[in-house]
CSV table of C-alpha atoms and ligand atoms in Angstrom, one decimal:
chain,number,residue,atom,x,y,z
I,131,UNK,CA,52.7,177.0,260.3
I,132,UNK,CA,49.4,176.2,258.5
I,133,UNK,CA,49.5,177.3,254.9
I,134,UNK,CA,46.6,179.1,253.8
I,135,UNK,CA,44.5,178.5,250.9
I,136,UNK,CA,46.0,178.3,247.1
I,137,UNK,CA,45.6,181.8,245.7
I,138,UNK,CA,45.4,182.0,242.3
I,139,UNK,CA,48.1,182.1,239.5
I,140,UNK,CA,47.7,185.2,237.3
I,141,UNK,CA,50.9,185.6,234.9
I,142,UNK,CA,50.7,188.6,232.2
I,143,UNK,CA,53.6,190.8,231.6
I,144,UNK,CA,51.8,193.8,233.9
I,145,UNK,CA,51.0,191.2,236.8
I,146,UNK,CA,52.2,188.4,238.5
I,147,UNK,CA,50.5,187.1,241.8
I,148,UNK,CA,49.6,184.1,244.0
I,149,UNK,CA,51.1,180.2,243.9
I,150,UNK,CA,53.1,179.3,241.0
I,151,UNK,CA,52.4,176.5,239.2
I,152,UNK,CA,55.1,176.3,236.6
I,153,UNK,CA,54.2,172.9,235.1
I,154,UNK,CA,50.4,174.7,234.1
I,155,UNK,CA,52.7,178.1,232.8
I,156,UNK,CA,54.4,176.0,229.9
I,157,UNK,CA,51.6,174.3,229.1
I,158,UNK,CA,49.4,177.6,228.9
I,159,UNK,CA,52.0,179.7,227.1
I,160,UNK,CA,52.9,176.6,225.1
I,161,UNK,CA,57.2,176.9,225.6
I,162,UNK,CA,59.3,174.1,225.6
I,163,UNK,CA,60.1,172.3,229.1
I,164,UNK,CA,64.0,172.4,229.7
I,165,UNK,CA,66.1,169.2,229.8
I,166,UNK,CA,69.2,168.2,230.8
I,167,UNK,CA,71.4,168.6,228.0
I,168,UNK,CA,70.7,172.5,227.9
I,169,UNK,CA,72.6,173.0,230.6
I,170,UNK,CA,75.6,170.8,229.8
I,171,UNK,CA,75.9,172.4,226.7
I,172,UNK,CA,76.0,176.3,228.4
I,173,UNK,CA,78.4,175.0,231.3
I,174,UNK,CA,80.9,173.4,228.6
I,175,UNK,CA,80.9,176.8,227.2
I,176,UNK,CA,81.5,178.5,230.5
I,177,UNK,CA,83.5,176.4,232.2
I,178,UNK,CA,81.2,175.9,235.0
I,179,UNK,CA,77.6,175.4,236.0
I,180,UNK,CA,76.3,178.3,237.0
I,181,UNK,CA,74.3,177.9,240.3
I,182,UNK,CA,71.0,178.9,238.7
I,183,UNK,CA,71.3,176.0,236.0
I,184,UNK,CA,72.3,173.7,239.0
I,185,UNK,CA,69.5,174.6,240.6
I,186,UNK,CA,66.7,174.0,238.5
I,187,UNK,CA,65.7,178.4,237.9
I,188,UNK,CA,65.5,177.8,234.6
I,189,UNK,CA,61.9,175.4,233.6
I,190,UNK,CA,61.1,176.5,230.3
I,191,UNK,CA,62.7,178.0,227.4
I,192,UNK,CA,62.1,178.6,223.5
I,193,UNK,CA,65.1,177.5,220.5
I,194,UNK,CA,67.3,178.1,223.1
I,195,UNK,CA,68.8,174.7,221.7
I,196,UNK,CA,68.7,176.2,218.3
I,197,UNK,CA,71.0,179.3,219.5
I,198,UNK,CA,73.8,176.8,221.1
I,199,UNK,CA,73.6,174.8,217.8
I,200,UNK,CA,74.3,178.6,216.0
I,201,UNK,CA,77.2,179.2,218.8
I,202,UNK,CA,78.5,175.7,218.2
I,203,UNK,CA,78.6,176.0,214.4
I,204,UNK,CA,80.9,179.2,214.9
I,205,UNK,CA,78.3,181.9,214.3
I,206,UNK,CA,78.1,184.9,216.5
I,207,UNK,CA,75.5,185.2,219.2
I,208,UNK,CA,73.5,187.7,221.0
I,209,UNK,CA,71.8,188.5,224.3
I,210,UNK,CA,69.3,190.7,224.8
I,211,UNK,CA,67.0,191.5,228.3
I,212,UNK,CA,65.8,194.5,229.9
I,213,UNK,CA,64.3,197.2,232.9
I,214,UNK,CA,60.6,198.9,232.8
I,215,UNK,CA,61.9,201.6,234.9
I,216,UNK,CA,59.0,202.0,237.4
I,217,UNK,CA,61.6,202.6,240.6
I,218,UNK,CA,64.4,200.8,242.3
I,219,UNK,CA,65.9,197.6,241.6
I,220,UNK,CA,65.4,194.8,244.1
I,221,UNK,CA,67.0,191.2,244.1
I,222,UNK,CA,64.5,189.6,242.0
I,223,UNK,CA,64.9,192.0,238.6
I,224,UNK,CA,68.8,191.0,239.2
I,225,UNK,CA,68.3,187.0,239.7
I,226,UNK,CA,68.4,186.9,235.6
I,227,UNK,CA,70.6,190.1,235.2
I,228,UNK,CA,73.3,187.8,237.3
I,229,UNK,CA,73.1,184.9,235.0
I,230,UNK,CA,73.0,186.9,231.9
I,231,UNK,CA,76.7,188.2,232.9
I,232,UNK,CA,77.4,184.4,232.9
I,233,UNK,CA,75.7,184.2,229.5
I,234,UNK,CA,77.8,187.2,227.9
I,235,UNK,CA,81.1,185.7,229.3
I,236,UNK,CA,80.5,182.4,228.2
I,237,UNK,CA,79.5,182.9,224.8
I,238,UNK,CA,81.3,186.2,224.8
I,239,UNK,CA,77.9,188.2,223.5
I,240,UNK,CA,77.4,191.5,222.9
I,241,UNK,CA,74.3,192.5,225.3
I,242,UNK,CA,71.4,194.8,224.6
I,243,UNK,CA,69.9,196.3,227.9
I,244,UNK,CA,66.2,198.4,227.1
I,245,UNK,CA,65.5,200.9,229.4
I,246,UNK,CA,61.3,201.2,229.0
I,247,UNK,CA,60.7,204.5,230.0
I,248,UNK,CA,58.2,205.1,227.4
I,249,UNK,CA,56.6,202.0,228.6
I,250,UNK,CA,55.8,202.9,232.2
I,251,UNK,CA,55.2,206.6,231.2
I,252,UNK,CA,51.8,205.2,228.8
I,253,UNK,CA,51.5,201.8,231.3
I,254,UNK,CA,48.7,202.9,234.3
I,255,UNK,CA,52.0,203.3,237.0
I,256,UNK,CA,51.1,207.3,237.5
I,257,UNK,CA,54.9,208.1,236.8
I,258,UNK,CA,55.5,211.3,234.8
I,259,UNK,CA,58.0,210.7,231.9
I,260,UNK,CA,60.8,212.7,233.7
I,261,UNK,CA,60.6,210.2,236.3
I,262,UNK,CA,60.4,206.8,234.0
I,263,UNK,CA,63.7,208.1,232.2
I,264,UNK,CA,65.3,209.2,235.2
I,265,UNK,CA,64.8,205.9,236.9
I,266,UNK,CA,66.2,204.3,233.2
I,267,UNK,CA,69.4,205.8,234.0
I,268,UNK,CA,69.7,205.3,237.4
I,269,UNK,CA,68.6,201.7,237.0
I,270,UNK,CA,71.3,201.1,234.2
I,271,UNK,CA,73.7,201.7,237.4
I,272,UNK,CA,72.5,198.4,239.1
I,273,UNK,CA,72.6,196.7,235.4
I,274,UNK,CA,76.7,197.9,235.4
I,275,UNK,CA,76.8,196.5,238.8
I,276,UNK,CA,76.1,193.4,237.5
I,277,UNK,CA,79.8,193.3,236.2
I,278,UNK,CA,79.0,193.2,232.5
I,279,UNK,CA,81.8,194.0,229.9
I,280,UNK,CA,81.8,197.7,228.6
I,281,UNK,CA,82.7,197.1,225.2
I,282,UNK,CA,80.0,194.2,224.7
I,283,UNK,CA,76.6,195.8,226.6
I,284,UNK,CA,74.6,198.0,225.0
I,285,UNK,CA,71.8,199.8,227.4
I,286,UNK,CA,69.4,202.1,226.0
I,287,UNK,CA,66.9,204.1,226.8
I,288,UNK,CA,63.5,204.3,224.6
I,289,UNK,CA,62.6,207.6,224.7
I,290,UNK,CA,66.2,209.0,224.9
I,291,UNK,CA,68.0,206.7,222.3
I,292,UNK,CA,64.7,206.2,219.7
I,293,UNK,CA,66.7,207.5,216.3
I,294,UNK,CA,68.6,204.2,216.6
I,295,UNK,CA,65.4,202.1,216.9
I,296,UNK,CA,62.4,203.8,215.4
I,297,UNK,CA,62.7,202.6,211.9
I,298,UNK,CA,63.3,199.1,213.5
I,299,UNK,CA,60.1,199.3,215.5
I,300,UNK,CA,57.8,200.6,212.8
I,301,UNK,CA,59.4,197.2,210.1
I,302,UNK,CA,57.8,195.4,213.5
I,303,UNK,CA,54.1,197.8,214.0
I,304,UNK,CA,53.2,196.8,210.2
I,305,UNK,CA,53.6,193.7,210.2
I,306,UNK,CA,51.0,193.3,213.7
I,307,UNK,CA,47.5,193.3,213.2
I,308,UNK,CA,45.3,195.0,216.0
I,309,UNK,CA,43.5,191.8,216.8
I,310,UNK,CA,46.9,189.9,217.2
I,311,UNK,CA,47.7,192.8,220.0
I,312,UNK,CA,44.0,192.3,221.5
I,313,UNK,CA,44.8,188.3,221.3
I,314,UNK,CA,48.3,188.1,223.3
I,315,UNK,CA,47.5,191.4,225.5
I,316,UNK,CA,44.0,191.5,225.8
I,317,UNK,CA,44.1,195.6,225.1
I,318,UNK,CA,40.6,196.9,225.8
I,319,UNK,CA,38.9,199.8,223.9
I,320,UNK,CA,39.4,201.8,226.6
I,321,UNK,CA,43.9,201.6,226.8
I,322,UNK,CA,45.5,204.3,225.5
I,323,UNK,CA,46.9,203.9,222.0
I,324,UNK,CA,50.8,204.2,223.5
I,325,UNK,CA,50.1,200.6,225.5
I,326,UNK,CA,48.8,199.3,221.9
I,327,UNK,CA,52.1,200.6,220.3
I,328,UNK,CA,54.7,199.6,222.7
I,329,UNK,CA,54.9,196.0,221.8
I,330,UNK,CA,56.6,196.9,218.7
I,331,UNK,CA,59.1,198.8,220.4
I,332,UNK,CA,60.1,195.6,223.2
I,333,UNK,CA,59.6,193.2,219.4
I,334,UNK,CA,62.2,195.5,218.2
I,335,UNK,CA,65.2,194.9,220.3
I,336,UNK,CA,65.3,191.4,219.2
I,337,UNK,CA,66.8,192.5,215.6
I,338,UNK,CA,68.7,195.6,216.6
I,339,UNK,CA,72.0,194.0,216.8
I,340,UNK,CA,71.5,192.4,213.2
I,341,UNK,CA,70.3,195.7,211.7
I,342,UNK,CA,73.1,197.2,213.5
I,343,UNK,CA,75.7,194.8,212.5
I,344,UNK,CA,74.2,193.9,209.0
I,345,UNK,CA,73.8,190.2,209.7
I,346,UNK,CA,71.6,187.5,211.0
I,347,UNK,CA,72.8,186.9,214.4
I,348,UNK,CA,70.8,184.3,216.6
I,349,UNK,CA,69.7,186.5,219.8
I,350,UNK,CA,68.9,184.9,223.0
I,351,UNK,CA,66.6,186.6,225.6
I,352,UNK,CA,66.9,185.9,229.3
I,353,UNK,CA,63.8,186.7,231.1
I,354,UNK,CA,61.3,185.8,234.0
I,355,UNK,CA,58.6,184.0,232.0
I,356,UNK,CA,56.0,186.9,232.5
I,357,UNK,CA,57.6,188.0,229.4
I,358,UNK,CA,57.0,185.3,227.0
I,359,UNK,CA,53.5,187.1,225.4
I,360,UNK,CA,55.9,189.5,223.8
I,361,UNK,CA,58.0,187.3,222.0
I,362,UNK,CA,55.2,185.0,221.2
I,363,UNK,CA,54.3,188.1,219.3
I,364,UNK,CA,57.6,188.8,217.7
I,365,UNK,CA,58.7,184.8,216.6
I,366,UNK,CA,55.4,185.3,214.7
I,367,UNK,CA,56.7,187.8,212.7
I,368,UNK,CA,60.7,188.1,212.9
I,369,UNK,CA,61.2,185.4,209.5
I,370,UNK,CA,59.1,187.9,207.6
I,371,UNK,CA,61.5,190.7,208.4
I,372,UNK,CA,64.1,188.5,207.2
I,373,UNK,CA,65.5,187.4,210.8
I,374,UNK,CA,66.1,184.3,212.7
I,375,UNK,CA,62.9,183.9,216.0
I,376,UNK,CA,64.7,184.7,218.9
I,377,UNK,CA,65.5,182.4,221.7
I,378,UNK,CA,64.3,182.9,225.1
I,379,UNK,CA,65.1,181.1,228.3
I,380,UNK,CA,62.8,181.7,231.4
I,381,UNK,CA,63.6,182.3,234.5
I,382,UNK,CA,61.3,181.1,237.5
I,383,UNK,CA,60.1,184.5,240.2
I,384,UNK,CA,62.3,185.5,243.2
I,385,UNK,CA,59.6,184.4,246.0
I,386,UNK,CA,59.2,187.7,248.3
I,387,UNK,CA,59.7,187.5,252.3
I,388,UNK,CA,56.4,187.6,252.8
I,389,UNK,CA,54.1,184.5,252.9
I,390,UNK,CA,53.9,182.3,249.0
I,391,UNK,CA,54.0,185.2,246.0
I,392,UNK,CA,57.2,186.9,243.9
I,393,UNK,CA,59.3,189.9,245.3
I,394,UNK,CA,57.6,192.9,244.2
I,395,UNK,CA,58.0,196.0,244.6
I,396,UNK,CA,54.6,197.3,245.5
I,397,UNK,CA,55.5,195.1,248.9
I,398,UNK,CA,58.7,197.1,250.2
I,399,UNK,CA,58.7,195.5,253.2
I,400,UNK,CA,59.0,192.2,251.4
I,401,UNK,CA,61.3,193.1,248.8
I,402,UNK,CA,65.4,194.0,248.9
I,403,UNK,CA,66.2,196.9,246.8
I,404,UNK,CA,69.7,197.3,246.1
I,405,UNK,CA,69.4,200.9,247.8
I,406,UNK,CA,68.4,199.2,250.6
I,407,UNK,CA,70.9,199.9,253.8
I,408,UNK,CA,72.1,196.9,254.8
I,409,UNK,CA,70.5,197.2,258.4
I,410,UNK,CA,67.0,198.1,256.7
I,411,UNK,CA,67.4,194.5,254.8
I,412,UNK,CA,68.4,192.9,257.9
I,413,UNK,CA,65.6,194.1,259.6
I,414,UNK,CA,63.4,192.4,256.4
I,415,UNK,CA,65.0,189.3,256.6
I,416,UNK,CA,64.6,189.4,260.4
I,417,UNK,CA,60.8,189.8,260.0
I,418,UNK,CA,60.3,187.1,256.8
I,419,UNK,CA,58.4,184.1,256.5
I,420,UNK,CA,59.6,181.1,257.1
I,421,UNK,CA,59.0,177.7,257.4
I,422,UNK,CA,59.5,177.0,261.1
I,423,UNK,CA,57.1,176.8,264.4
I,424,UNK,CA,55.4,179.0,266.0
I,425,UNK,CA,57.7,178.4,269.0
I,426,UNK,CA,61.4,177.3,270.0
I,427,UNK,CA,60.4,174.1,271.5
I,428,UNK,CA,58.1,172.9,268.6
I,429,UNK,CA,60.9,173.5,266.0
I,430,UNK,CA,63.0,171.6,267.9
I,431,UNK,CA,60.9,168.3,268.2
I,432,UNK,CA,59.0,168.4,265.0
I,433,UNK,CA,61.7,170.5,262.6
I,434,UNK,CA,61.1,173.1,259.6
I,435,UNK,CA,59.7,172.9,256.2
I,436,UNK,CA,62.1,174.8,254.1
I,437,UNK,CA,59.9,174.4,250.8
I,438,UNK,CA,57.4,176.7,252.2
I,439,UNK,CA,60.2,179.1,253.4
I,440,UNK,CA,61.3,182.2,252.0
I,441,UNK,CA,64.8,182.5,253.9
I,442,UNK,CA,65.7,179.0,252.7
I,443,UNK,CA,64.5,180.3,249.1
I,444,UNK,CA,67.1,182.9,249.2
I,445,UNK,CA,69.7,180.7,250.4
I,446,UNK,CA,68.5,178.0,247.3
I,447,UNK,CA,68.2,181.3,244.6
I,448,UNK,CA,71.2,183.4,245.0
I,449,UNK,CA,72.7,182.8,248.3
I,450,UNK,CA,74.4,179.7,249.7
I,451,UNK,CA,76.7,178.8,246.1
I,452,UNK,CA,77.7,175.5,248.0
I,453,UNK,CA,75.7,172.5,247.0
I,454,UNK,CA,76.7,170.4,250.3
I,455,UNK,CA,75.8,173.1,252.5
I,456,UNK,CA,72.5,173.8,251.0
I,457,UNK,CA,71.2,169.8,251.4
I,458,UNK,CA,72.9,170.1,255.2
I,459,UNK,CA,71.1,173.5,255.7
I,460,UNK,CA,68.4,172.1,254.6
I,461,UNK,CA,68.5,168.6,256.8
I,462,UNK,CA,69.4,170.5,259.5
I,463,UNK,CA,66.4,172.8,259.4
I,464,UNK,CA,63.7,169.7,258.8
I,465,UNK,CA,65.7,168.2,261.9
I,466,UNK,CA,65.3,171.0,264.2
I,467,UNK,CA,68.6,171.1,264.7
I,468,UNK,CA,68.5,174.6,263.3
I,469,UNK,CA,66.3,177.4,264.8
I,470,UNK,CA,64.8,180.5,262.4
I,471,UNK,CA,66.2,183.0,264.2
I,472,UNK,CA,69.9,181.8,263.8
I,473,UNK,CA,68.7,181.1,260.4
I,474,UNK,CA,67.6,184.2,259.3
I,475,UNK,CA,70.6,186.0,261.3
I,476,UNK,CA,73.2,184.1,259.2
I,477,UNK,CA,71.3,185.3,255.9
I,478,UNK,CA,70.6,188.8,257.4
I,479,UNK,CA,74.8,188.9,257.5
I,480,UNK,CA,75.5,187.8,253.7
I,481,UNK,CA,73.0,189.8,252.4
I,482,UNK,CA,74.4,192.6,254.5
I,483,UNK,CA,77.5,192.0,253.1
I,484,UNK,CA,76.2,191.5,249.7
I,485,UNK,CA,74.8,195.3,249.8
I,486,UNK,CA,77.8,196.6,251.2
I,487,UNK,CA,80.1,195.5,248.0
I,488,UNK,CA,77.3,195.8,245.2
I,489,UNK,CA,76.8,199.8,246.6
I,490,UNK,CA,80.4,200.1,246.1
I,491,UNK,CA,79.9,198.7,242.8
I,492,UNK,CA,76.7,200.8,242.3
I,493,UNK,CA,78.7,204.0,243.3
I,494,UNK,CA,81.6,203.4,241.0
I,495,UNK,CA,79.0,202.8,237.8
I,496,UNK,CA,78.9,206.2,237.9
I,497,UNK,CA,81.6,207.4,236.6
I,498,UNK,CA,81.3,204.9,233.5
I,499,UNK,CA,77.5,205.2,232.3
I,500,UNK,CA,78.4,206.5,229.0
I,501,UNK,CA,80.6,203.5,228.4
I,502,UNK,CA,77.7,201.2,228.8
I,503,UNK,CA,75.1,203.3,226.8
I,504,UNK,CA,74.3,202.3,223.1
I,505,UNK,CA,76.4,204.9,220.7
Y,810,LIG,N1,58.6,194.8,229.9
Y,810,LIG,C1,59.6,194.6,230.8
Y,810,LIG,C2,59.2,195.1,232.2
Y,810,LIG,O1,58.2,195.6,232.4
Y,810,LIG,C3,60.9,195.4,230.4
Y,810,LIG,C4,61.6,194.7,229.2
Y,810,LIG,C5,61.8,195.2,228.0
Y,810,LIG,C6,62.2,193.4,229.2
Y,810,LIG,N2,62.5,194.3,227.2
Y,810,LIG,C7,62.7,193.2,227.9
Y,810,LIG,C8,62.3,192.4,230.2
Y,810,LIG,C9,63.4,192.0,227.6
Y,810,LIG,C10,63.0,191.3,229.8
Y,810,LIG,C11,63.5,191.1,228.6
Y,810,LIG,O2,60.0,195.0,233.1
């Protein structure tokens, strides 16, 4: 299949569209390319390489070697990532979600989880408060799904939870000028003052667990890299509060189904929400992209191209854990040996089964919410 023209990478924390080119991201938002020994260092700790550091999800990070250096000395660490609630939860909020469970075990961290329902109340998303903080709460049921510990993840909602971060947030407001804000977020005249506020309130996060706890601890923040303006923002400032910069380490998009582009929710029918029934995914993966032929007999004389092909991509991101089997998967699909259909029917069937046991999971979260929410 011909691949159409390049679109164009835009990358802000409100929008994220066309062809990534990750090598041009670090070098715009200036973060440090990732190297080998980063990953050594976090499987030592965990025992294992977690498929996402074996498979290259992570490109870019900031001090993250800093925060192993504070682990490795014997100091405490933290973790810290988050939800802007503006509806369900599909596979690609959860690809870092799944490997900051990884992170918590490993390094046994206590987790911060914000819930910004203030943030797509005042964001243009047309969602009335009510809904924002409902879908906090009912997004925090996907997060517990996840698997993380109860005694060590701390979710919270803005609105709901604020007493406990208020005074942290306003330390963060003084300290930002209005033409920093303009600079990293390129606020016009015309956005409402609660879009020129919120930074301060995702800045905050980073130090709640030192104000909490009354001491310096090194905080580490898992994240697509759509996120970075934020703590560009908040690494500017955090040493005059008397804190450490936090770490970040980015994770690369989930593509969508569709043709080049990330999973996004304002594409449904490119997207696999975790509410999905597992024969309304299998009917998406059924109708995906891929990187096949137009017919039978093409694909098998002249093969696949699995880098353009989002059912491989889900195979590479979250699905096939087996190393060997993704490089013969992947030989047999350039061969022709392999035909899309049968492909995508294999996939269709894991991920089936995937949303079978995480609904379970989902269902069961229920019953401990509380335990997971901040106190
Ligand atoms: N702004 C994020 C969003 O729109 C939500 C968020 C808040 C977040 N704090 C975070 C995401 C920390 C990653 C890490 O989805």
């Amino acid at each position: 299949m011909s691949k159409e023209k390049k679109e164009e990478m835009v990358v802000t924390p409100w929008d994220v569209s066309g062809d990534m080119d990750y090598d041009r991201l670090i070098e715009q938002f200036g973060v440090q390319r990732m190297t080998p020994d980063i990953p050594e260092r976090i499987a030592k700790q965990a025992g294992f390489k977690h498929l996402q550091l074996r498979r290259g999800i992570y490109l870019s990070h900031r001090d993250v070697d800093w925060w192993l250096d504070e682990y490795e000395k014997g100091k405490k660490v933290g973790l810290y990532t988050g939800r802007g609630p503006s509806g369900n939860v599909h596979l690609g909020h959860m690809l870092p979600w799944f490997f900051t469970k990884y992170l918590q075990d490993a390094f046994d961290a206590d987790l911060y989880f914000q819930m910004t329902d203030d943030e797509k109340f005042v964001f243009p998303y047309n969602l009335t408060l009510e809904q924002t903080v409902a879908n906090g709460y009912d997004n925090a049921l996907d997060v517990i799904a996840c698997g993380f510990d109860a005694e060590k993840t701390h979710i919270f909602s803005d609105t709901e939870d604020i007493s406990h971060l208020y005074k942290i947030a306003l330390n963060v407001a003084k300290r930002v000028t209005y033409s920093t804000a303009k600079a990293v977020f390129g606020f016009k005249d015309s956005d409402n003052i609660g879009m020129i506020w919120y930074p301060a309130m995702q800045a905050m996060t980073c130090f709640l667990q030192s104000e909490r706890e009354g001491a310096n601890i090194p905080c580490l923040i898992p994240a697509a890299i759509d996120q970075d303006p934020y703590w560009r923002m908040t690494r500017d400032i955090a040493e005059k509060l008397g804190y450490s910069k936090p770490a970040q380490i980015h994770a690369k998009f989930l593509p969508g189904l569709g043709q080049g582009g990330k999973m996004s929710a304002s594409q449904p029918e490119t997207a696999i929400f975790t509410k999905d029934p597992p024969e309304v995914a299998e009917n998406k993966i059924m109708g995906a992209f891929t990187g096949g032929q137009p017919t039978v007999r093409e694909q098998r004389e002249k093969g696949g191209d699995p880098t353009i092909c989002s059912i491989y991509a889900y195979y590479y991101f979250l699905f096939e854990e087996d190393d060997g089997r993704l490089v013969e998967l992947e030989n047999d699909c350039r061969s022709g040996a392999l035909i899309c259909g049968d492909c995508k029917a294999r996939l269709a069937k894991v991920i089936g089964r995937f949303l079978v046991d995480f609904q379970e999971k989902r269902e069961k979260a229920k019953d401990v919410l509380d335990d997971y929410f901040l106190k």
